[in-house]
mmCIF file of C-alpha atoms in Angstrom:
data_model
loop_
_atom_site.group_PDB
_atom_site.id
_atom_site.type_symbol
_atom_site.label_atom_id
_atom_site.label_comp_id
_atom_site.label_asym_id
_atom_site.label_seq_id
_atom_site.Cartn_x
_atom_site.Cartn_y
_atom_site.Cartn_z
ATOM 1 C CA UNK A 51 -2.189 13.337 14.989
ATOM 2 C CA UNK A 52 -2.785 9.843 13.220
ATOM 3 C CA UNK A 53 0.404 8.236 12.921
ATOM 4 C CA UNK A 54 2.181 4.971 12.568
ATOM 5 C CA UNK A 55 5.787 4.027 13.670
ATOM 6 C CA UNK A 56 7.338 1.218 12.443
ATOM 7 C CA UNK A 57 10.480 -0.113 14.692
ATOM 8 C CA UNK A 58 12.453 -3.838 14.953
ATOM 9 C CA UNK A 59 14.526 -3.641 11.045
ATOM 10 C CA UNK A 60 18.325 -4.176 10.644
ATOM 11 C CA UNK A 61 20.625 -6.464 9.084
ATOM 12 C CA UNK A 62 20.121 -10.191 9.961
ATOM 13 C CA UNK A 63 21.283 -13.172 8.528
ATOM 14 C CA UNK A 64 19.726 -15.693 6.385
ATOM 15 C CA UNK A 65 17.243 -18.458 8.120
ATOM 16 C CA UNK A 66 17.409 -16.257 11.351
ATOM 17 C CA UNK A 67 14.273 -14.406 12.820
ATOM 18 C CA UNK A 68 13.212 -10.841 13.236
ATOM 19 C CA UNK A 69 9.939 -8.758 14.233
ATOM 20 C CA UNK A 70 8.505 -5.388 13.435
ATOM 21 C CA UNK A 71 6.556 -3.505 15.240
ATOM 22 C CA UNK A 72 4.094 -0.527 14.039
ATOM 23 C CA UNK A 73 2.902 1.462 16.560
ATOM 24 C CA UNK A 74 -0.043 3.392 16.189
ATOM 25 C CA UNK A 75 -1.660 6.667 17.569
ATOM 26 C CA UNK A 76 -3.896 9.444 17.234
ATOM 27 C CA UNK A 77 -7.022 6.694 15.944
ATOM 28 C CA UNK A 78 -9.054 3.907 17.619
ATOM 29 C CA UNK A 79 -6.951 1.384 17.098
ATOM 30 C CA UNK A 80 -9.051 -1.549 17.282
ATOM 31 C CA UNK A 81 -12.008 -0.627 14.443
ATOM 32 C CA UNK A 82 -9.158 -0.669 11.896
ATOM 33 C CA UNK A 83 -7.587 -3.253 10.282
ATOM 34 C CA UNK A 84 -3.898 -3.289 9.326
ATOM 35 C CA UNK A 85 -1.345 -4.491 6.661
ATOM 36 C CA UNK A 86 2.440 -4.886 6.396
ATOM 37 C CA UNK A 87 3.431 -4.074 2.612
ATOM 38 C CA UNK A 88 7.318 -4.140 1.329
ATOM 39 C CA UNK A 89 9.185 -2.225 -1.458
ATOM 40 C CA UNK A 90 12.254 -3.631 -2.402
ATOM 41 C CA UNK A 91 14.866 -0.977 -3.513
ATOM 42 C CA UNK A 92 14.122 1.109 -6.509
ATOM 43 C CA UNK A 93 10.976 -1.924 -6.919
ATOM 44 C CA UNK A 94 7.686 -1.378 -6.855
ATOM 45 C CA UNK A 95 5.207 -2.408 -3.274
ATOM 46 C CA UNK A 96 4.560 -5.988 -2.504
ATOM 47 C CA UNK A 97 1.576 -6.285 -0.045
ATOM 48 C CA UNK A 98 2.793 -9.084 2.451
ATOM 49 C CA UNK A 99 -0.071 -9.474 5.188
ATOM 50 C CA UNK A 100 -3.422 -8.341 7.003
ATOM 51 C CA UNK A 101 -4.955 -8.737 9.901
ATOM 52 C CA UNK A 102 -8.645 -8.093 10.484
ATOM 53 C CA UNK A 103 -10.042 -5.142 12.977
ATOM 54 C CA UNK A 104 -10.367 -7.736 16.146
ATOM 55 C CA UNK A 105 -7.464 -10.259 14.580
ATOM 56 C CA UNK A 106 -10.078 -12.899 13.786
ATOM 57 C CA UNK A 107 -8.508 -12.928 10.050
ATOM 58 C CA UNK A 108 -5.548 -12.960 8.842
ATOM 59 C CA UNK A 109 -4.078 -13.168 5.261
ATOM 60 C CA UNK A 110 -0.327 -13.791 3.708
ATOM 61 C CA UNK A 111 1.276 -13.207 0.499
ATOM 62 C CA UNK A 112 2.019 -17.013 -1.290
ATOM 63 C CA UNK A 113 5.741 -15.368 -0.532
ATOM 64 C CA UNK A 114 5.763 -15.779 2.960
ATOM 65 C CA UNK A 115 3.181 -17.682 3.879
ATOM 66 C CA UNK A 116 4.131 -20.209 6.392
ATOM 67 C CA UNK A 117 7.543 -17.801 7.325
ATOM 68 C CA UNK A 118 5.629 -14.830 8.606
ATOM 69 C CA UNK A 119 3.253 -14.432 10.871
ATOM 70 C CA UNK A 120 0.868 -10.894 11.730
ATOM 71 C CA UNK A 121 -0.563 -10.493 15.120
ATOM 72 C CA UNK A 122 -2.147 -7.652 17.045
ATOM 73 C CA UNK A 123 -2.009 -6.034 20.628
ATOM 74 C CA UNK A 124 -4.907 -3.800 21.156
ATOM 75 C CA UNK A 125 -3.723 -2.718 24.612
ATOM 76 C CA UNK A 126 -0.580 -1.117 22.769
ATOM 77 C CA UNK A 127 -1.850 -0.194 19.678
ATOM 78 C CA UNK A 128 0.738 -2.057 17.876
ATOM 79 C CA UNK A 129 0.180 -4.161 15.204
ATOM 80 C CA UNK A 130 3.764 -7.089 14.799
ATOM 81 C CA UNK A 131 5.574 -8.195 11.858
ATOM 82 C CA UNK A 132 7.158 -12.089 12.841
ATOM 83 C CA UNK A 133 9.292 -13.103 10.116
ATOM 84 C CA UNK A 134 11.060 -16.395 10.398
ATOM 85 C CA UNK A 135 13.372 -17.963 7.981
ATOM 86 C CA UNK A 136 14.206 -15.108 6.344
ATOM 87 C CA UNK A 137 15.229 -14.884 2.847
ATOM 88 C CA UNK A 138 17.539 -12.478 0.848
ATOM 89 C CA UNK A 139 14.605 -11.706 -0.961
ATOM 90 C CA UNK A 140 13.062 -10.423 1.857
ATOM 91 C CA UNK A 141 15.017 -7.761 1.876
ATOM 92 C CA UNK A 142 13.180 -4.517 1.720
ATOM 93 C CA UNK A 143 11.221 -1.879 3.453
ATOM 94 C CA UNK A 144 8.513 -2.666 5.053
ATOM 95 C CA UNK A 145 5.677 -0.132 5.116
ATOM 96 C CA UNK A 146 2.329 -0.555 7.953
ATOM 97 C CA UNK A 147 -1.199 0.799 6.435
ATOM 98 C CA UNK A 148 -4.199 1.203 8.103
ATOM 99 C CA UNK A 149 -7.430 0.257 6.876
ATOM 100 C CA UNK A 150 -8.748 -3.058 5.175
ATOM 101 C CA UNK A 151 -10.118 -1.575 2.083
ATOM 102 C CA UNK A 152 -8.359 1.668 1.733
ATOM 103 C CA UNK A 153 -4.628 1.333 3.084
ATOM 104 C CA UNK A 154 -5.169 5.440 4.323
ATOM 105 C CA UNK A 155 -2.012 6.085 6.894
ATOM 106 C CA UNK A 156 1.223 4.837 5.856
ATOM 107 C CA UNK A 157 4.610 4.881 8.458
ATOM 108 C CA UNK A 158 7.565 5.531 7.698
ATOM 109 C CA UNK A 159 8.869 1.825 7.107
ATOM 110 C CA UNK A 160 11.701 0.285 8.865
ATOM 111 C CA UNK A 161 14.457 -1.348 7.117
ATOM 112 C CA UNK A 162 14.989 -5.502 6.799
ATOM 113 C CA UNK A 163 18.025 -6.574 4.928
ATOM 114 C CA UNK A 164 19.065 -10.206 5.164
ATOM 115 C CA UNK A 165 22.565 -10.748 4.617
ATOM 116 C CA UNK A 166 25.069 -13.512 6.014
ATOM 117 C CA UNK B 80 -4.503 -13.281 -8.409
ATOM 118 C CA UNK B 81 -5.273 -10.152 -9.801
ATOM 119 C CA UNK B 82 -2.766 -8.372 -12.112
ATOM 120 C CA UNK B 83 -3.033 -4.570 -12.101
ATOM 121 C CA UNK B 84 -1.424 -3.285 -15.381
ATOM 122 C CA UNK B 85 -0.320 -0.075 -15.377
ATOM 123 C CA UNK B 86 0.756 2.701 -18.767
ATOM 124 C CA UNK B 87 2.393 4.613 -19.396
ATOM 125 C CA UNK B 88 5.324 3.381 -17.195
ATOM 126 C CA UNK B 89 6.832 6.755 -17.234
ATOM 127 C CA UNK B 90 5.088 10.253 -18.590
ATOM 128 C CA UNK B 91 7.069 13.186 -18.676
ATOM 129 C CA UNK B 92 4.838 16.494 -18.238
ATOM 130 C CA UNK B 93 5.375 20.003 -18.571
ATOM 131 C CA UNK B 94 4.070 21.989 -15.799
ATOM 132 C CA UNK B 95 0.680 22.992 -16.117
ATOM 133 C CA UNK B 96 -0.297 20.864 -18.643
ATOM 134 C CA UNK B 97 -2.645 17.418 -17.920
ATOM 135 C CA UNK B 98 -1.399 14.331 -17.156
ATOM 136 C CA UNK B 99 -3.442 10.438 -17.433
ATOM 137 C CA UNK B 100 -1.767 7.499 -16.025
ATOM 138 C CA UNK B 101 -4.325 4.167 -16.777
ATOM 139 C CA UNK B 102 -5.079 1.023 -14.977
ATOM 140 C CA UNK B 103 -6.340 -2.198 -16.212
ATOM 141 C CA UNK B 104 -7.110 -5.092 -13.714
ATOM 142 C CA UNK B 105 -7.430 -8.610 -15.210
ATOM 143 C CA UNK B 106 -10.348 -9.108 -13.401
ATOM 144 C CA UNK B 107 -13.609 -7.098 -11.860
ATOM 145 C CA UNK B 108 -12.784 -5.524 -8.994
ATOM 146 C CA UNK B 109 -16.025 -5.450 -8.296
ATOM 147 C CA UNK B 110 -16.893 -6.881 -4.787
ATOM 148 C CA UNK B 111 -19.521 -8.765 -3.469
ATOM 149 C CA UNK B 112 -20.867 -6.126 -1.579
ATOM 150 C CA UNK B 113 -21.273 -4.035 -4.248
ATOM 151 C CA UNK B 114 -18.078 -1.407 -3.721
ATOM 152 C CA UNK B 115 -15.215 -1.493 -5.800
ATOM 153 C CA UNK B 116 -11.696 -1.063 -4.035
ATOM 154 C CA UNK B 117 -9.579 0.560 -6.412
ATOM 155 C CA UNK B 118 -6.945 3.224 -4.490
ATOM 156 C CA UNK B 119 -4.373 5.176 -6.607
ATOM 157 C CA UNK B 120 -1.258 6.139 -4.658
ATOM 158 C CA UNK B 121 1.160 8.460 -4.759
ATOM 159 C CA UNK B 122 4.928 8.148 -3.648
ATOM 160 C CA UNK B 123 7.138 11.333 -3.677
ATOM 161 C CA UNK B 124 10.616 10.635 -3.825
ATOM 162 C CA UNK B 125 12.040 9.210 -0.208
ATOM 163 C CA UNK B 126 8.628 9.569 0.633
ATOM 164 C CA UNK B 127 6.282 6.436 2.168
ATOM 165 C CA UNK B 128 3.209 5.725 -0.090
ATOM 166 C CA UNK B 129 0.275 7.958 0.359
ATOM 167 C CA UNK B 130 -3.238 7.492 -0.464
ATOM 168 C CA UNK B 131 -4.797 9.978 -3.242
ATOM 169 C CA UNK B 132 -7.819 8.219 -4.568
ATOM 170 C CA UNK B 133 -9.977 5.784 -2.916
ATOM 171 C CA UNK B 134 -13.215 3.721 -4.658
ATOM 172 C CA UNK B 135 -12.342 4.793 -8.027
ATOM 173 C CA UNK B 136 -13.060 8.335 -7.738
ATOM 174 C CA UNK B 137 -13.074 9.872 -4.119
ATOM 175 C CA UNK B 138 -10.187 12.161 -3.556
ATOM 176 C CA UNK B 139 -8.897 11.407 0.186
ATOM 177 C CA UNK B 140 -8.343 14.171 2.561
ATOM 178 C CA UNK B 141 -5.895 17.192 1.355
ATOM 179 C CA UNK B 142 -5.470 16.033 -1.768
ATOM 180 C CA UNK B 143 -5.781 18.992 -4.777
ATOM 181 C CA UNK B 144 -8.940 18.595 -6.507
ATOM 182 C CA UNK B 145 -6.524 18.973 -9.682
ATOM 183 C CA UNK B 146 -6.415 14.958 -9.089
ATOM 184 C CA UNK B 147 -9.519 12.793 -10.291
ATOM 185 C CA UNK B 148 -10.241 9.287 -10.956
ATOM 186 C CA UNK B 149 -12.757 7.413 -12.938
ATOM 187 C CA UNK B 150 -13.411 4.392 -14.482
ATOM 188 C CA UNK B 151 -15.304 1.095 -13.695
ATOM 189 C CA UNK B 152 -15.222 -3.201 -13.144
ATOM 190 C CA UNK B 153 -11.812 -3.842 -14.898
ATOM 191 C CA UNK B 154 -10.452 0.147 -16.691
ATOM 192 C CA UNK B 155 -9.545 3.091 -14.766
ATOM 193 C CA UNK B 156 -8.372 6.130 -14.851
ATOM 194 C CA UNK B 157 -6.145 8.972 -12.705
ATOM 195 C CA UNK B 158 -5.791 12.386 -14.016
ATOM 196 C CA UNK B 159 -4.074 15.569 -12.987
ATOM 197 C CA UNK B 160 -5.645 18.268 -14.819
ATOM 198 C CA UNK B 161 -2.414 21.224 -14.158
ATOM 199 C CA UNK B 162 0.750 18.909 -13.169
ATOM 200 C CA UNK B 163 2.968 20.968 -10.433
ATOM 201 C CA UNK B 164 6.018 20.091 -9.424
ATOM 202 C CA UNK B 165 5.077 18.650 -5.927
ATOM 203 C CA UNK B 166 3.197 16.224 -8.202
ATOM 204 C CA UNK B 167 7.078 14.577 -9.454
ATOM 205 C CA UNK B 168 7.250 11.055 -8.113
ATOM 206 C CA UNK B 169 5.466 7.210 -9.229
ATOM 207 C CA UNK B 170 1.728 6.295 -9.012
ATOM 208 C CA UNK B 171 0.159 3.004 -8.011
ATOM 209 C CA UNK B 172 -2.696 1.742 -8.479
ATOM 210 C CA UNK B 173 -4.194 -1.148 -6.500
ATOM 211 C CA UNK B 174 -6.959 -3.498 -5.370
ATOM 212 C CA UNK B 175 -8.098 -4.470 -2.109
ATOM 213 C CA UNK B 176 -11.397 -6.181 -3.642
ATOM 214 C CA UNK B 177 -9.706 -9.423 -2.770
ATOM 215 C CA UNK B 178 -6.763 -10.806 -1.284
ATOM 216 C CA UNK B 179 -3.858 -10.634 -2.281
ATOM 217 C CA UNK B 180 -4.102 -7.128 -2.689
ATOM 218 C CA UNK B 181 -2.021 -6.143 -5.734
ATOM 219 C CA UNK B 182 -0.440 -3.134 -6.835
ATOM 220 C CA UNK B 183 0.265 -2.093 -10.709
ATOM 221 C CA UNK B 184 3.902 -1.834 -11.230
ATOM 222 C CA UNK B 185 3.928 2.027 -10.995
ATOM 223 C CA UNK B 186 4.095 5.246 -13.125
ATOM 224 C CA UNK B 187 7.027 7.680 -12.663
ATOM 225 C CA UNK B 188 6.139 11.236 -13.427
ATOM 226 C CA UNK B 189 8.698 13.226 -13.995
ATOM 227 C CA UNK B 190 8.513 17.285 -15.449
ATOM 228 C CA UNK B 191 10.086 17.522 -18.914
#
């Protein structure tokens, strides 16, 4: 079935690095563009980046724009989270959605909390 | 950016009867192609996000037809015509018309 698995959260300090992966299945991977979106706890969702269908765009939040970076590997299906810098105000979950315009299949999320 | 406004912030419902959560966007979300990319979500509690309503008014696959969306360019509209309790958890609206995409703040329903 159409699914996506996001992996890589955990506790990290301030100014350190971390990336996500979201692993995807059940769907052609590379017709869809994807997004990473965040919820901070009991807060509402923060979109944070896309990436286009073939990677040839790619938009950030003003929030981490410069820290974070969104790539694509279409011979794993997985679409990467590379946050650098990090921020306690990056803590969150962070969600991957499929689809430019209609955000369709949501994971699970995995877990970043920045902490020192 | 575009601000998506949300209200009421919380509705309490009594099974069975309707429910209306609103939208307002501080700008068209009209794109240039013509579509407008307005989604309503819904997110149970523990739950990830899920999509209900895409462009305005299409319900996405298995979702109740008791959910329906309307509206146009900057006012719009979800309603539940007989709230169940499956329904309990927050809405979101949002725009993907242009980046950033931006989400309204959220409306918690919640059965009286």
């Amino acid at each position: 079935q159409v699914q996506l698995v996001e992996s890589g959260g955990g506790v990290v300090q301030p100014g350190r690095s971390l990336r996500l992966s979201c692993a995807a299945s059940g769907f052609t991977f590379d017709i869809y563009g994807m997004h990473w979106v965040r919820q901070t706890p009991g807060k509402g969702l923060e979109w944070v980046a896309t990436i286009w269908y073939d990677g040839t765009y790619k938009y950030y939040a003003d929030s981490v724009k410069g820290r974070f970076t969104i790539s694509r590997d279409s011979s794993k299906s997985t679409v990467y989270l590379h946050m650098n810098s990090l921020r306690a105000e990056d803590t969150a979950v962070y969600y991957c959605a499929r689809d430019t315009y209609l955000m369709d299949v949501w994971g699970q999320g995995t877990t970043v909390t920045v902490s020192s | 950016e575009i601000v998506m406004t949300q209200s009421p912030l919380s509705s309490p419902v009594t099974l069975g009867q309707p429910a209306s959560i609103s939208c307002r966007s501080s700008q068209s979300l009209v794109h240039s192609n013509g579509n407008t990319y307005f989604n309503w979500l819904q997110q149970r509690p523990g739950q990830p996000p899920r999509l209900l309503i895409y462009r305005i008014s299409n319900r996405f696959s298995g979702v109740p037809d008791r959910f329906s969306g309307s509206g146009a360019g900057t006012d719009f509209t979800l309603k539940i015509s007989r709230v169940e309790a499956e329904d309990v958890g927050v809405y979101y609206c949002m725009q993907a018309t242009q980046f950033p995409n931006t989400f309204g703040q959220g409306t918690k329903l919640e059965i009286k």
